């Protein structure tokens, strides 16, 4: 058995070295690589994925994983996790022919660049053909599995083990029933909230300095990661000791930058606090998109849009931007950063309407995967849904269907985890509050007890537990979206002075 | 035969994808990666090198390369080049046990970081132990080849095919005979040259802006590369369409920054102008360190320290730095940037004394590889040689033995190619001048005819020709160092008003 475990660890390390390279290539591509680099990069990624595939998808590896799986109960926690993660990967990969798998990596490298150009020029036609190819490859890959389960159910499960359209429908229906009437009440009865000071110009250098200050204050280990800049903010990890987040600076949207930085720092803390003993490994990373998003949303919203938090940090923000903020009270600032405004851009959405943006993507993905839509119809479907759910219509594709990077990278089935993450976050915070005086910690700007709780119950496990296990063990109950809808109603009724 | 060539191309592409990843990881490590990243990066590089080794060092690849080599004359030019380059690589790699090869990559990743810290703190002891390990691994690897040729001769040949200690001794003796008496005459009889305006403070942003302007003016394709920042300037290429150079900005050493940028741009142009048809391949990069350095030295010295060049660019530099340079004439500027000052730092050395710095490294490497020196003695040997050859002694290891990155990366036998490159450069310029009015081109700031000549005779071939073939075909004769010594005597006699 020891010999088998050694083989597993050697395989894991080798595969992880390709993962490391791919992560760095992606980070580089999205932050600084020159335009012309795209073709050779696509060739290189194709070559690397061939190495990965050839080393992984072999009868020997299959038999190794199966044998270890038969003796699962004899294995230690980390090894169990590796077997589970690699078997899942094996299963979804083995059915895809090697050449198609390599070609898909090359395709995605190109489509990401096309998306970036299309977004810049607000021209969907630049991206349409490559998106079409990404969609059809994705469908084909799912179909190769030969399972009698709807495509999109399988995709949801890939990102969030156990999630199905049936469950997601229940969750979204519940959210819709909470958010839509609440939004209506806010618009009809809510008090006016002043936020003109947030719309003023804040210089980029100051935003950068405050972003770096914030990261460190939240517990980001500054010698184990960097803050970069990209069109769309993201977090990527080469290892727990090299976790990179990006943000983007817009002069008239300071609070959006800061919220992004806090959000990505939430992701980063998860990665930086994975058990050190796991080393470079498939288990040394967050377990699911939903749990990951719960960490980022918790920092962004539950902490980063709370009054307690800003009682500590508003004075610091004022030091950075005295001119713009000198006469702003804590109460006024708190309300301003929680203004509810139906808007077009997901990443700029307020906490309340955010899930509506996700619902739109969820419904589109359901249709894309279940039907044979013409890719050229997608912008119109997108715009119609925005009009129907949020009440406003994008004027161009840049502020419409082109706003998110995900589809260009083949990430479909991923969006629902964003909404799920917000709901998990509230459930976690509820459990945490039984052991930690969260408001006090926020008022003190002392993230040690908060991060200690998160590390103990969530972060350190990396991918060795499933999302369900994490939720159950950390909160004592399975996923319960009620915490989230209650939280939304309480918070926004209070912000808008509704009785 | 067609099938064999297809196999060769597939192998080449796969191996090049690892090369791509390694190049990016190195660039990242030296420009932005966080400190703590080092261990996981070393693990990842070890994993990648295992993939490389396992895919390359097999009986099948050996037989493929041998068979193609037997039919060399039937192959096209590019394929011939691939067979030659890969056979050379195979030969030096196959004798090294796989695990040791992987471990060496991990070692180098760590020693580079230790070197950086040691340099920062001027403390050789931080680096000593890892340097010791790099040296002993390097010796062992050479010895594995089992050749009855002195170690250092084999290492010189690795970087510059055909070079031996015997040949290098002749070259350096000749240089010493030229430079030492010339230097003495300059110090005794040469006119005083004013350069106080170069010692003034020049802001970093201005240096950066001028560096970018310069790169583009010299012909760097700005959409196929970037300018980064690092402790030690370097050039690295992921592909011909992604060539990265770095420089470093020191407020009181503006001209050193600009010279570095011009130097690295010379390297970059070589890489950017390799035949596009070669794609991602082992032949799509410069053929030897000596030829590479001839391109960088040519731009830095033969062009970038000429009067004709600055007749075009001094006015632009004055636009960037009006305060510091407004009263400086072309003549005064030209002399100032060609001042000869014996100094401690190689990369800041003037054109004349530069080769003395190389001679010191050459002599040390000869001893390190030929004898059993204690690594702790190296700083003293270094300092003694500086005193003997250049007449000044480093006061600490930061300005002594720790100044160069090369040894930390296992690059030994590499330095001599720097001096060789300067000599090649003059021979190339001499040949170019028969077809191109170089002074006119420089005065016009028109690098098209210059780059066209370089592309035609040198760049486009990548690694498909040996250094000897390049020299012979481009200049009509084998390497002749006389061009270089004549050039040095003429130029510096004139700068210093010696009859």
Coordinates of C-alpha atoms in Angstrom, one line a residue, chain A residues 25-367:
Chain A
X25 CA 0.4 31.3 -18.2
X26 CA -3.2 32.3 -17.6
X27 CA -2.2 34.9 -15.1
X28 CA 0.3 36.3 -17.5
X29 CA -2.0 36.3 -20.4
X30 CA -4.6 38.3 -18.5
X31 CA -2.3 40.8 -17.0
X32 CA 0.7 41.6 -19.2
X33 CA 1.5 39.3 -22.1
X34 CA 1.8 41.1 -25.5
X35 CA -1.0 40.8 -28.0
X36 CA 0.9 38.8 -30.6
X37 CA 1.8 36.1 -28.0
X38 CA -1.5 34.4 -28.4
X39 CA -0.7 31.8 -31.1
X40 CA 2.5 30.4 -29.6
X41 CA 0.8 30.5 -26.2
X42 CA -2.0 28.4 -27.6
X43 CA 0.6 25.9 -29.0
X44 CA 2.4 25.7 -25.7
X45 CA -0.8 25.1 -23.8
X46 CA -1.7 22.4 -26.3
X47 CA 1.7 20.8 -25.7
X48 CA 1.4 21.0 -22.0
X49 CA -2.1 19.5 -22.0
X50 CA -0.8 16.6 -24.1
X51 CA 1.8 15.9 -21.4
X52 CA -0.9 16.1 -18.7
X53 CA -3.3 13.8 -20.6
X54 CA -0.6 11.3 -21.6
X55 CA 0.7 11.0 -18.0
X56 CA -2.8 10.8 -16.5
X57 CA -5.0 8.8 -18.8
X58 CA -3.4 5.4 -18.8
X59 CA -4.6 2.0 -17.7
X60 CA -1.9 2.0 -15.0
X61 CA -3.3 5.2 -13.4
X62 CA -6.8 3.9 -13.7
X63 CA -5.9 0.7 -11.9
X64 CA -3.8 2.7 -9.3
X65 CA -6.8 4.9 -8.5
X66 CA -9.3 2.0 -8.4
X67 CA -7.1 0.0 -6.1
X68 CA -6.6 2.8 -3.7
X69 CA -10.3 3.5 -3.8
X70 CA -11.0 0.0 -2.7
X71 CA -8.9 0.6 0.3
X72 CA -10.1 4.1 1.0
X73 CA -10.8 3.6 4.7
X74 CA -7.1 2.6 5.3
X75 CA -5.8 5.9 3.8
X76 CA -5.1 9.1 5.7
X77 CA -7.3 12.1 5.2
X78 CA -5.1 13.8 2.6
X79 CA -4.5 10.7 0.5
X80 CA -8.3 10.0 0.5
X81 CA -8.8 13.5 -0.8
X82 CA -6.3 12.9 -3.6
X83 CA -7.9 9.7 -4.7
X84 CA -11.3 11.3 -4.8
X85 CA -10.2 14.4 -6.7
X86 CA -8.1 12.5 -9.2
X87 CA -10.8 9.8 -9.8
X88 CA -13.3 12.6 -10.5
X89 CA -10.9 14.2 -12.9
X90 CA -10.0 10.9 -14.5
X91 CA -13.6 10.1 -15.1
X92 CA -14.5 13.3 -16.9
X93 CA -11.2 13.4 -18.9
X94 CA -10.8 9.7 -19.9
X95 CA -13.8 9.8 -22.2
X96 CA -12.4 12.7 -24.2
X97 CA -10.0 11.7 -27.0
X98 CA -6.5 13.1 -26.3
X99 CA -6.3 15.2 -29.4
X100 CA -9.6 16.9 -28.8
X101 CA -8.6 17.6 -25.2
X102 CA -5.4 19.3 -26.4
X103 CA -7.2 21.2 -29.1
X104 CA -9.7 22.5 -26.6
X105 CA -7.0 24.0 -24.5
X106 CA -5.6 25.8 -27.6
X107 CA -9.1 26.9 -28.5
X108 CA -9.7 28.4 -25.1
X109 CA -6.4 30.3 -25.2
X110 CA -7.6 31.9 -28.5
X111 CA -11.1 32.6 -27.4
X112 CA -10.0 34.4 -24.3
X113 CA -8.1 36.8 -26.4
X114 CA -10.9 37.2 -28.9
X115 CA -13.3 37.9 -26.0
X116 CA -11.0 40.6 -24.6
X117 CA -10.9 42.3 -28.0
X118 CA -14.6 41.9 -28.5
X119 CA -15.3 43.4 -25.1
X120 CA -13.0 46.3 -25.8
X121 CA -14.7 47.0 -29.0
X122 CA -18.2 46.1 -27.9
X123 CA -18.4 43.8 -30.9
X124 CA -19.9 40.3 -30.3
X125 CA -19.1 39.3 -33.8
X126 CA -15.3 39.1 -33.0
X127 CA -16.0 36.5 -30.4
X128 CA -19.1 34.7 -31.8
X129 CA -17.4 32.0 -33.9
X130 CA -15.0 31.0 -31.1
X131 CA -17.8 31.0 -28.5
X132 CA -19.7 28.7 -30.9
X133 CA -16.7 26.3 -31.0
X134 CA -16.3 26.4 -27.2
X135 CA -19.9 25.6 -26.7
X136 CA -20.0 22.7 -29.1
X137 CA -16.8 21.3 -27.7
X138 CA -18.2 21.5 -24.2
X139 CA -21.4 19.8 -25.2
X140 CA -19.4 17.1 -27.0
X141 CA -17.2 16.5 -24.0
X142 CA -20.2 16.1 -21.7
X143 CA -21.9 13.7 -24.1
X144 CA -18.7 11.6 -24.3
X145 CA -19.4 10.6 -20.7
X146 CA -22.4 8.7 -22.0
X147 CA -24.4 9.3 -18.9
X148 CA -28.2 9.4 -18.8
X149 CA -28.3 12.7 -17.0
X150 CA -29.1 16.1 -18.6
X151 CA -25.9 17.8 -19.8
X152 CA -26.3 20.9 -17.7
X153 CA -26.9 18.8 -14.5
X154 CA -23.5 17.2 -15.1
X155 CA -21.9 20.6 -15.6
X156 CA -23.4 22.0 -12.4
X157 CA -22.1 18.9 -10.6
X158 CA -18.6 19.5 -12.0
X159 CA -18.3 22.8 -10.2
X160 CA -20.5 22.1 -7.2
X161 CA -20.8 18.4 -6.3
X162 CA -24.4 17.5 -5.8
X163 CA -26.0 20.5 -7.5
X164 CA -28.7 19.9 -10.1
X165 CA -31.1 22.1 -12.1
X166 CA -33.9 20.9 -9.8
X167 CA -32.1 22.1 -6.7
X168 CA -30.9 25.3 -8.4
X169 CA -34.4 26.1 -9.5
X170 CA -35.7 25.8 -6.0
X171 CA -32.9 28.0 -4.7
X172 CA -33.4 30.7 -7.4
X173 CA -37.1 30.6 -7.1
X174 CA -36.8 31.3 -3.4
X175 CA -34.4 34.1 -4.0
X176 CA -36.7 35.6 -6.7
X177 CA -39.5 35.5 -4.2
X178 CA -37.4 37.4 -1.7
X179 CA -35.6 39.8 -3.8
X180 CA -38.2 41.0 -6.3
X181 CA -40.8 42.2 -3.7
X182 CA -38.1 43.6 -1.5
X183 CA -36.6 45.5 -4.5
X184 CA -40.1 46.8 -5.3
X185 CA -40.6 48.0 -1.7
X186 CA -37.2 49.7 -1.7
X187 CA -38.0 51.5 -5.0
X188 CA -41.5 52.6 -3.8
X189 CA -41.0 53.2 -0.1
X190 CA -37.3 53.3 0.6
X191 CA -35.6 56.4 1.8
X192 CA -33.3 58.4 -0.6
X193 CA -29.7 57.6 -0.1
X194 CA -27.0 60.1 -1.0
X195 CA -24.0 58.6 -2.8
X196 CA -22.6 61.4 -4.8
X197 CA -19.3 61.4 -2.9
X198 CA -18.7 57.9 -4.2
X199 CA -19.1 59.1 -7.8
X200 CA -16.3 61.6 -7.5
X201 CA -12.9 61.1 -9.0
X202 CA -10.4 59.0 -6.9
X203 CA -6.9 58.8 -8.3
X204 CA -5.6 55.4 -9.3
X205 CA -2.4 55.5 -7.2
X206 CA -4.5 56.1 -4.1
X207 CA -6.9 53.2 -5.0
X208 CA -3.9 51.0 -5.4
X209 CA -2.3 52.0 -2.2
X210 CA -5.6 51.4 -0.3
X211 CA -6.1 48.1 -2.0
X212 CA -2.7 46.9 -0.8
X213 CA -3.4 48.2 2.7
X214 CA -6.7 46.4 2.7
X215 CA -5.3 43.1 1.5
X216 CA -2.7 43.1 4.3
X217 CA -5.2 44.2 6.9
X218 CA -7.5 41.3 6.0
X219 CA -4.7 38.8 6.5
X220 CA -3.3 38.3 3.0
X221 CA 0.3 37.1 3.4
X222 CA 2.0 39.8 1.3
X223 CA 5.2 37.7 0.8
X224 CA 3.1 34.9 -0.6
X225 CA 1.2 36.6 -3.4
X226 CA 0.8 39.8 -5.5
X227 CA -1.8 42.2 -6.6
X228 CA -2.0 42.6 -10.3
X229 CA -4.2 44.5 -12.7
X230 CA -6.6 43.1 -15.4
X231 CA -9.7 43.8 -17.3
X232 CA -11.7 41.5 -15.1
X233 CA -10.6 40.9 -11.5
X234 CA -9.7 37.3 -10.6
X235 CA -7.7 35.2 -8.2
X236 CA -5.3 32.4 -9.3
X237 CA -3.0 30.2 -7.3
X238 CA 0.2 28.6 -8.3
X239 CA 0.6 27.3 -4.7
X240 CA -0.5 28.4 -1.2
X241 CA 2.6 30.5 -1.2
X242 CA 1.9 32.2 -4.5
X243 CA -1.6 33.4 -4.7
X244 CA -2.3 36.3 -7.1
X245 CA -5.3 38.6 -7.2
X246 CA -6.0 41.3 -9.6
X247 CA -8.2 44.3 -9.6
X248 CA -9.0 47.1 -11.9
X249 CA -8.9 50.8 -11.3
X250 CA -11.5 53.2 -12.5
X251 CA -11.3 56.8 -11.4
X252 CA -15.0 57.2 -10.9
X253 CA -15.6 53.9 -9.2
X254 CA -13.4 53.8 -6.2
X255 CA -15.7 51.7 -4.1
X256 CA -16.0 49.1 -6.9
X257 CA -12.2 48.7 -6.9
X258 CA -12.1 48.3 -3.2
X259 CA -14.9 45.9 -3.1
X260 CA -13.2 43.9 -5.8
X261 CA -10.0 43.8 -3.9
X262 CA -11.8 42.7 -0.8
X263 CA -13.7 40.0 -2.8
X264 CA -10.5 38.6 -4.4
X265 CA -8.7 38.7 -1.0
X266 CA -11.5 36.5 0.3
X267 CA -10.7 33.9 -2.4
X268 CA -6.9 34.4 -1.8
X269 CA -7.2 33.7 2.0
X270 CA -8.8 30.4 1.2
X271 CA -5.9 29.4 -1.0
X272 CA -3.2 30.8 1.3
X273 CA -4.5 28.9 4.3
X274 CA -4.7 25.4 2.8
X275 CA -2.8 23.0 5.0
X276 CA 0.9 23.5 4.4
X277 CA 1.7 19.8 4.4
X278 CA -0.3 19.3 1.2
X279 CA 2.5 20.9 -0.9
X280 CA 2.1 21.1 -4.6
X281 CA -1.0 18.9 -5.0
X282 CA -4.4 18.6 -6.5
X283 CA -5.9 18.8 -3.0
X284 CA -4.0 22.1 -2.2
X285 CA -6.8 24.3 -3.5
X286 CA -10.4 25.2 -2.7
X287 CA -12.9 22.4 -2.9
X288 CA -15.6 23.9 -5.1
X289 CA -16.6 27.1 -6.7
X290 CA -19.5 27.6 -4.3
X291 CA -17.4 27.3 -1.2
X292 CA -14.7 29.5 -2.8
X293 CA -17.3 32.1 -3.6
X294 CA -18.6 31.9 -0.1
X295 CA -15.2 33.1 1.1
X296 CA -15.0 36.0 -1.3
X297 CA -18.6 37.1 -0.8
X298 CA -18.3 36.9 3.0
X299 CA -15.4 39.3 2.9
X300 CA -16.9 41.5 0.3
X301 CA -20.4 41.7 1.6
X302 CA -20.9 40.3 5.1
X303 CA -17.8 42.0 6.4
X304 CA -16.8 44.6 3.7
X305 CA -20.2 46.2 3.5
X306 CA -20.9 46.2 7.2
X307 CA -21.0 49.2 9.5
X308 CA -18.6 47.6 12.0
X309 CA -16.0 47.1 9.3
X310 CA -16.1 50.7 8.2
X311 CA -16.0 52.1 11.7
X312 CA -12.4 50.9 11.6
X313 CA -11.5 51.5 8.0
X314 CA -13.4 54.6 7.0
X315 CA -10.9 56.8 8.9
X316 CA -8.1 55.1 6.9
X317 CA -9.9 55.6 3.7
X318 CA -10.3 59.3 4.5
X319 CA -6.6 59.5 5.1
X320 CA -6.1 58.3 1.5
X321 CA -8.8 60.5 0.1
X322 CA -9.4 63.4 2.4
X323 CA -10.8 65.8 -0.2
X324 CA -13.5 63.5 -1.4
X325 CA -14.5 62.0 2.0
X326 CA -13.9 64.6 4.7
X327 CA -17.5 65.4 5.5
X328 CA -18.9 61.9 5.1
X329 CA -20.2 60.2 8.3
X330 CA -20.0 56.5 9.0
X331 CA -23.7 56.2 8.7
X332 CA -23.8 58.0 5.3
X333 CA -20.9 55.9 4.0
X334 CA -22.5 52.7 5.1
X335 CA -25.8 53.5 3.4
X336 CA -24.0 54.7 0.2
X337 CA -22.1 51.5 -0.2
X338 CA -25.3 49.5 0.2
X339 CA -27.4 51.5 -2.3
X340 CA -29.6 49.2 -4.4
X341 CA -29.5 50.1 -8.0
X342 CA -30.6 47.8 -10.8
X343 CA -27.7 47.8 -13.2
X344 CA -26.2 46.1 -16.2
X345 CA -22.8 44.9 -15.0
X346 CA -22.6 41.9 -12.7
X347 CA -19.4 42.8 -10.9
X348 CA -20.7 46.2 -10.1
X349 CA -24.0 45.0 -8.9
X350 CA -25.2 45.7 -5.3
X351 CA -25.5 42.8 -2.9
X352 CA -29.2 42.6 -3.3
X353 CA -29.6 42.5 -7.0
X354 CA -26.5 40.5 -7.6
X355 CA -28.3 37.2 -7.7
X356 CA -30.6 38.4 -10.4
X357 CA -27.5 38.7 -12.7
X358 CA -26.6 35.2 -11.9
X359 CA -30.2 34.0 -12.6
X360 CA -29.9 35.4 -16.1
X361 CA -26.7 33.5 -16.8
X362 CA -28.1 30.4 -15.3
X363 CA -31.2 30.5 -17.5
X364 CA -29.1 31.2 -20.6
X365 CA -26.7 28.3 -19.8
X366 CA -29.6 25.9 -19.3
X367 CA -30.9 26.8 -22.7

